[in-house]
Short mmCIF file of C-alpha atoms in Angstrom, two decimals:
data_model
loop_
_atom_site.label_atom_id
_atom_site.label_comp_id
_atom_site.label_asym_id
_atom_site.label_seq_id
_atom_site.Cartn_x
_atom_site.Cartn_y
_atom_site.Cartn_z
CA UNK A 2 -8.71 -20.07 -4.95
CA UNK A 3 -10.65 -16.82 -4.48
CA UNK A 4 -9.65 -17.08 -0.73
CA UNK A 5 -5.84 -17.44 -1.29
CA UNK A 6 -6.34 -14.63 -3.98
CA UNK A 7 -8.15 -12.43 -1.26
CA UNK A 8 -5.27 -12.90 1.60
CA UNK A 9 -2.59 -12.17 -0.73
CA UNK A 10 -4.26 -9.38 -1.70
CA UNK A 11 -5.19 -8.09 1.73
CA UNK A 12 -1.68 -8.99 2.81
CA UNK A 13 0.06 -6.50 0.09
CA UNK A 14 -2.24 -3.87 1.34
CA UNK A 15 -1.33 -4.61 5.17
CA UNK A 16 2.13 -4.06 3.59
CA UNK A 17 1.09 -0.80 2.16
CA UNK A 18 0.05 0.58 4.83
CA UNK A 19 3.07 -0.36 7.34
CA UNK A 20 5.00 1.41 4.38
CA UNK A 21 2.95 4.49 4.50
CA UNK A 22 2.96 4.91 8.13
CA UNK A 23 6.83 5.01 8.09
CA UNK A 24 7.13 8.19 6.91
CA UNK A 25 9.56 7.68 3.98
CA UNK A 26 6.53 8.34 1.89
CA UNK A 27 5.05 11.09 0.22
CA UNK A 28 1.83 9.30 -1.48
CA UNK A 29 0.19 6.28 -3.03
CA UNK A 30 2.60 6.31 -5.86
CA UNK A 31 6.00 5.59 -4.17
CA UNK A 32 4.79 3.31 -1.62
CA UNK A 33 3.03 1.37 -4.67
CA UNK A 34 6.58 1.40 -6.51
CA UNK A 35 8.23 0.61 -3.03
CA UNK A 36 5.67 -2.58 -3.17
CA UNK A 37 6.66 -3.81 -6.46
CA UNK A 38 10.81 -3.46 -5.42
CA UNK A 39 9.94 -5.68 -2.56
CA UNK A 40 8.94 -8.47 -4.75
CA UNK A 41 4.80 -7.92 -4.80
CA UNK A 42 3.88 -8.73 -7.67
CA UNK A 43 0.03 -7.88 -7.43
CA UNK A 44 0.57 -4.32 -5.78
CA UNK A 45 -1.20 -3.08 -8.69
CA UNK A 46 -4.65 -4.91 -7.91
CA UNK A 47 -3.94 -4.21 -4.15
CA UNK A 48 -4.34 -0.51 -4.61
CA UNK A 49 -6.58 -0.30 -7.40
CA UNK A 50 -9.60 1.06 -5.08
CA UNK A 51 -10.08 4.55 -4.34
CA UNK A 52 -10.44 3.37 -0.73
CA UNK A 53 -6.62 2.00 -0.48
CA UNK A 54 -5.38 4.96 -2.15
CA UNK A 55 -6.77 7.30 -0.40
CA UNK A 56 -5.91 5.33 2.97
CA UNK A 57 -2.53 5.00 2.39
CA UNK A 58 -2.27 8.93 1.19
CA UNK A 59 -3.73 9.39 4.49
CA UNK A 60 -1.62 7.82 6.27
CA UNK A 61 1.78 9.34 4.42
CA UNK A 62 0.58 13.05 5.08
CA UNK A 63 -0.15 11.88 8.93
CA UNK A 64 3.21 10.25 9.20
CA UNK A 65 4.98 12.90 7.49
CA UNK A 66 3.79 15.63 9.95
CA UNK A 67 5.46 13.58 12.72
#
C-alpha cells in the first residue's frame, strides 16, 4: 500500500513539474490549484515539502524568463 501511495504521489509531483515548466505559471500556488482542477486529489501531500515547492518555483521563474 505504501508503494501505490508513493507512485501516486511521485506521479502528481511529475505532474507539477510538467505544469511549472510550461510557463503559464507564476509559483507553487497556482500550479498546486491547477493540480487540484485536474482531478488530483492528493496535490496537497505532493507539495507539502519545502523541496517540491521550491522546485517547482524554480522551475516557473526559469520558464517564465523564456
Amino acid at each position: 500500500m505504501i508503494y501505490g501511495d508513493d507512485r501516486s504521489l511521485q506521479a502528481a509531483r511529475a505532474r507539477a513539474y510538467a505544469l511549472a515548466e510550461s510557463g503559464r505559471f507564476d509559483n507553487g500556488n497556482a500550479v498546486q490549484q491547477a493540480l487540484i482542477a485536474e482531478g488530483w486529489s492528493n496535490a496537497g501531500r505532493a507539495l507539502e515539502s519545502d523541496y517540491a515547492r521550491k522546485a517547482i518555483g524554480e522551475r516557473c521563474r526559469a520558464a517564465r524568463a523564456h
